[in-house]
CSV table of C-alpha atoms in Angstrom, one decimal:
chain,number,residue,atom,x,y,z
A,1,UNK,CA,-116.3,31.8,26.3
A,2,UNK,CA,-116.1,34.8,27.7
A,3,UNK,CA,-117.0,33.6,31.2
A,4,UNK,CA,-113.9,30.5,30.8
A,5,UNK,CA,-112.3,33.2,29.4
A,6,UNK,CA,-112.4,35.4,32.8
A,7,UNK,CA,-111.6,32.2,34.9
A,8,UNK,CA,-108.3,31.3,33.3
A,9,UNK,CA,-107.3,35.3,33.5
A,10,UNK,CA,-108.4,34.9,37.4
A,11,UNK,CA,-106.7,31.2,37.5
A,12,UNK,CA,-103.3,32.9,36.4
A,13,UNK,CA,-102.9,35.8,38.6
A,14,UNK,CA,-104.3,34.0,41.6
A,15,UNK,CA,-101.6,31.3,41.2
A,16,UNK,CA,-99.0,34.1,41.1
A,17,UNK,CA,-99.6,33.5,45.8
A,18,UNK,CA,-100.5,31.0,45.8
A,19,UNK,CA,-99.7,27.8,43.5
A,20,UNK,CA,-100.2,24.1,43.9
A,21,UNK,CA,-103.8,24.6,45.9
A,22,UNK,CA,-107.2,23.8,45.8
A,23,UNK,CA,-109.6,26.7,44.2
A,24,UNK,CA,-113.3,27.6,45.9
A,25,UNK,CA,-115.1,30.3,44.0
A,26,UNK,CA,-116.9,30.9,47.7
A,27,UNK,CA,-115.8,30.7,50.7
A,28,UNK,CA,-115.7,27.9,53.0
A,29,UNK,CA,-117.9,29.7,56.1
A,30,UNK,CA,-120.4,31.8,56.5
A,31,UNK,CA,-120.2,34.6,59.6
A,32,UNK,CA,-121.7,31.5,63.1
A,33,UNK,CA,-118.9,29.2,61.5
A,34,UNK,CA,-116.0,32.4,62.6
A,35,UNK,CA,-114.1,32.1,65.2
A,36,UNK,CA,-111.3,34.6,66.6
A,37,UNK,CA,-108.0,33.7,67.9
A,38,UNK,CA,-106.5,36.9,69.0
A,39,UNK,CA,-103.2,34.7,70.4
A,40,UNK,CA,-103.2,34.8,66.7
A,41,UNK,CA,-101.8,38.0,66.2
A,42,UNK,CA,-98.0,38.7,65.7
A,43,UNK,CA,-95.6,37.2,63.7
A,44,UNK,CA,-95.2,33.3,63.4
A,45,UNK,CA,-92.1,31.5,62.0
A,46,UNK,CA,-93.0,28.8,59.1
A,47,UNK,CA,-91.8,26.6,57.2
A,48,UNK,CA,-92.1,23.0,54.9
A,49,UNK,CA,-89.1,21.0,53.1
A,50,UNK,CA,-88.3,23.4,50.6
A,51,UNK,CA,-88.8,27.1,52.4
A,52,UNK,CA,-89.5,29.3,55.6
A,53,UNK,CA,-90.5,32.3,56.1
A,54,UNK,CA,-93.2,34.9,58.2
A,55,UNK,CA,-96.6,35.4,58.8
A,56,UNK,CA,-97.2,38.5,59.7
A,57,UNK,CA,-101.1,38.1,61.3
A,58,UNK,CA,-102.4,41.4,62.4
A,59,UNK,CA,-106.6,43.2,62.0
A,60,UNK,CA,-107.6,44.6,59.2
A,61,UNK,CA,-108.2,48.0,58.9
A,62,UNK,CA,-110.5,50.2,57.7
A,63,UNK,CA,-108.4,50.7,54.9
A,64,UNK,CA,-108.4,47.3,54.4
A,65,UNK,CA,-112.1,46.1,55.0
A,66,UNK,CA,-113.2,48.6,51.7
A,67,UNK,CA,-111.8,46.4,49.9
A,68,UNK,CA,-113.5,43.1,50.9
A,69,UNK,CA,-117.2,42.8,49.9
A,70,UNK,CA,-120.4,43.8,51.4
A,71,UNK,CA,-120.9,40.5,52.6
A,72,UNK,CA,-117.3,40.1,54.0
A,73,UNK,CA,-117.0,43.3,55.5
A,74,UNK,CA,-119.7,42.8,57.5
A,75,UNK,CA,-117.5,40.5,59.1
A,76,UNK,CA,-114.1,42.2,58.6
A,77,UNK,CA,-113.9,42.1,62.6
A,78,UNK,CA,-113.4,39.0,63.1
A,79,UNK,CA,-111.4,37.0,60.5
A,80,UNK,CA,-107.1,38.4,60.5
A,81,UNK,CA,-104.9,40.9,57.7
A,82,UNK,CA,-102.2,38.2,57.4
A,83,UNK,CA,-99.0,39.7,54.7
A,84,UNK,CA,-95.9,36.6,54.0
A,85,UNK,CA,-92.9,37.0,54.1
A,86,UNK,CA,-90.0,34.9,52.3
A,87,UNK,CA,-86.9,33.9,54.2
A,88,UNK,CA,-85.7,37.0,53.3
A,89,UNK,CA,-88.0,39.5,54.6
A,90,UNK,CA,-89.0,40.2,51.5
A,91,UNK,CA,-92.9,40.5,51.3
A,92,UNK,CA,-94.1,37.9,49.5
A,93,UNK,CA,-97.8,38.7,48.9
A,94,UNK,CA,-100.7,39.8,51.0
A,95,UNK,CA,-103.6,37.9,52.2
A,96,UNK,CA,-107.2,39.0,54.4
A,97,UNK,CA,-108.0,35.3,55.8
A,98,UNK,CA,-110.6,33.4,58.4
A,99,UNK,CA,-110.1,31.5,61.2
A,100,UNK,CA,-113.4,29.0,60.8
A,101,UNK,CA,-114.6,25.9,62.6
A,102,UNK,CA,-115.9,23.3,60.4
A,103,UNK,CA,-117.4,20.0,62.4
A,104,UNK,CA,-114.1,18.9,64.5
A,105,UNK,CA,-112.1,21.3,62.8
A,106,UNK,CA,-110.3,24.5,62.0
A,107,UNK,CA,-109.5,25.8,59.3
A,108,UNK,CA,-108.2,28.6,57.1
A,109,UNK,CA,-109.9,29.7,54.3
A,110,UNK,CA,-107.3,32.3,52.0
A,111,UNK,CA,-107.9,35.0,49.6
A,112,UNK,CA,-106.0,37.5,48.0
A,113,UNK,CA,-105.4,41.4,49.2
A,114,UNK,CA,-105.6,42.8,45.4
A,115,UNK,CA,-104.5,46.3,46.5
A,116,UNK,CA,-102.1,44.7,48.6
A,117,UNK,CA,-100.6,42.5,46.6
A,118,UNK,CA,-99.5,45.6,44.2
A,119,UNK,CA,-101.6,44.1,40.8
A,120,UNK,CA,-101.5,46.9,38.2
A,121,UNK,CA,-104.8,46.4,35.8
A,122,UNK,CA,-107.3,48.8,34.7
A,123,UNK,CA,-110.2,49.8,35.3
A,124,UNK,CA,-111.9,47.2,33.2
A,125,UNK,CA,-110.1,44.7,34.9
A,126,UNK,CA,-110.6,45.4,38.1
A,127,UNK,CA,-114.9,45.2,37.7
A,128,UNK,CA,-114.7,42.1,36.6
A,129,UNK,CA,-111.9,41.1,39.2
A,130,UNK,CA,-113.5,37.1,40.9
A,131,UNK,CA,-111.5,36.5,44.2
A,132,UNK,CA,-111.0,32.6,44.7
A,133,UNK,CA,-110.9,31.2,48.2
A,134,UNK,CA,-108.1,28.9,49.3
A,135,UNK,CA,-109.1,27.0,51.9
A,136,UNK,CA,-106.2,25.2,54.5
A,137,UNK,CA,-106.5,22.6,57.6
A,138,UNK,CA,-104.8,23.6,61.1
A,139,UNK,CA,-103.7,22.8,63.5
A,140,UNK,CA,-103.6,24.1,67.0
A,141,UNK,CA,-101.0,22.8,68.6
A,142,UNK,CA,-101.2,24.8,72.1
A,143,UNK,CA,-101.4,29.0,71.7
A,144,UNK,CA,-96.5,29.1,70.2
A,145,UNK,CA,-97.5,26.6,67.2
A,146,UNK,CA,-100.1,25.8,65.3
A,147,UNK,CA,-99.3,23.0,61.3
A,148,UNK,CA,-101.0,23.9,58.4
A,149,UNK,CA,-102.1,21.4,55.6
A,150,UNK,CA,-103.3,21.7,52.5
A,151,UNK,CA,-106.2,20.0,50.5
A,152,UNK,CA,-104.7,17.6,48.3
A,153,UNK,CA,-105.9,18.2,44.6
A,154,UNK,CA,-106.0,15.2,43.4
A,155,UNK,CA,-107.6,14.1,45.9
A,156,UNK,CA,-110.1,15.3,44.7
A,157,UNK,CA,-110.0,14.4,41.6
A,158,UNK,CA,-110.1,11.0,42.1
A,159,UNK,CA,-113.6,11.7,43.6
A,160,UNK,CA,-114.8,13.4,41.3
A,161,UNK,CA,-113.8,9.9,38.1
A,162,UNK,CA,-114.5,7.7,40.1
A,163,UNK,CA,-117.8,9.6,40.7
A,164,UNK,CA,-117.9,9.2,44.4
A,165,UNK,CA,-118.7,12.6,44.5
A,166,UNK,CA,-121.0,14.8,42.7
A,167,UNK,CA,-118.9,18.6,43.5
A,168,UNK,CA,-119.8,21.6,40.8
A,169,UNK,CA,-116.8,23.5,39.8
A,170,UNK,CA,-114.5,24.1,36.2
A,171,UNK,CA,-111.5,23.2,34.7
A,172,UNK,CA,-109.1,25.0,33.9
A,173,UNK,CA,-106.2,25.0,31.3
A,174,UNK,CA,-103.4,27.4,32.8
A,175,UNK,CA,-101.2,27.6,34.5
A,176,UNK,CA,-100.9,23.6,36.2
A,177,UNK,CA,-104.2,22.1,35.1
A,178,UNK,CA,-106.7,22.0,37.9
A,179,UNK,CA,-109.8,22.6,38.8
A,180,UNK,CA,-112.1,25.2,40.5
A,181,UNK,CA,-114.4,24.2,43.1
A,182,UNK,CA,-117.4,26.2,42.1
A,183,UNK,CA,-120.5,24.2,45.1
A,184,UNK,CA,-121.8,26.3,47.3
A,185,UNK,CA,-120.2,27.2,51.3
A,186,UNK,CA,-123.0,24.4,52.2
A,187,UNK,CA,-121.8,21.7,50.0
A,188,UNK,CA,-117.7,22.4,50.1
A,189,UNK,CA,-118.9,22.3,54.0
A,190,UNK,CA,-119.9,18.7,53.8
A,191,UNK,CA,-117.1,18.4,51.7
A,192,UNK,CA,-114.3,18.9,55.1
A,193,UNK,CA,-116.9,17.4,57.1
A,194,UNK,CA,-117.0,13.7,55.1
A,195,UNK,CA,-112.9,14.2,54.9
A,196,UNK,CA,-111.9,16.3,57.4
A,197,UNK,CA,-110.1,12.7,59.1
A,198,UNK,CA,-108.3,11.9,56.2
A,199,UNK,CA,-104.9,11.9,55.7
A,200,UNK,CA,-105.5,11.5,51.6
A,201,UNK,CA,-107.0,14.8,51.4
A,202,UNK,CA,-104.2,16.2,52.4
A,203,UNK,CA,-100.9,17.2,50.6
A,204,UNK,CA,-97.6,15.9,53.2
A,205,UNK,CA,-95.3,17.9,50.7
A,206,UNK,CA,-97.5,21.0,51.7
A,207,UNK,CA,-97.8,22.1,55.2
A,208,UNK,CA,-95.9,23.9,57.3
A,209,UNK,CA,-95.5,24.2,60.7
A,210,UNK,CA,-95.5,27.6,62.0
A,211,UNK,CA,-94.7,28.8,65.8
A,212,UNK,CA,-95.2,32.1,67.4
A,213,UNK,CA,-92.0,35.1,67.2
A,214,UNK,CA,-92.8,36.9,70.4
A,215,UNK,CA,-89.5,39.5,70.4
A,216,UNK,CA,-91.3,40.1,66.8
């Protein structure tokens, strides 16, 4: 019961940052899967059917690196720190992001920067805080354009309900239901490899087309 209540609280906090995403407890990558593309550094205009704004991609600083866990901290030179701004250029949130290649496709693994998102909580809560991951498929069209596609949570739900897939998860009741996937990295990669080409696995109404802003 304590574990379940803790997860519900974490979901409430994480939902502030990336609503509607498929959440995973473990990252989707190992060291060998990481790809660093320096052409992603800089400012990118993003948009979908309902919103637009800016992504700022930069390297992870020494100060920000201290927030990462031991294993991931060792990989920080291969990652990005991404600041997400709305159309009024106000900062919405900040993330650690790793670009990874799984099979023939590329993905971003997003997880929030707690310090930079200004979550003011006491030391006891920080001790128990667990960061959740949110994977997006990335389609690199050319050096100045890429597209982000959000994984469709309902697609995975149907596979689970129809017993077409065995995957570990935790149901969450707040704020919008859904699941946190508890399967380890290897199983997550198997899922992405099997369904990476299936368009139904992605939310067609929640994708971002991004354009590099060289003069920013």
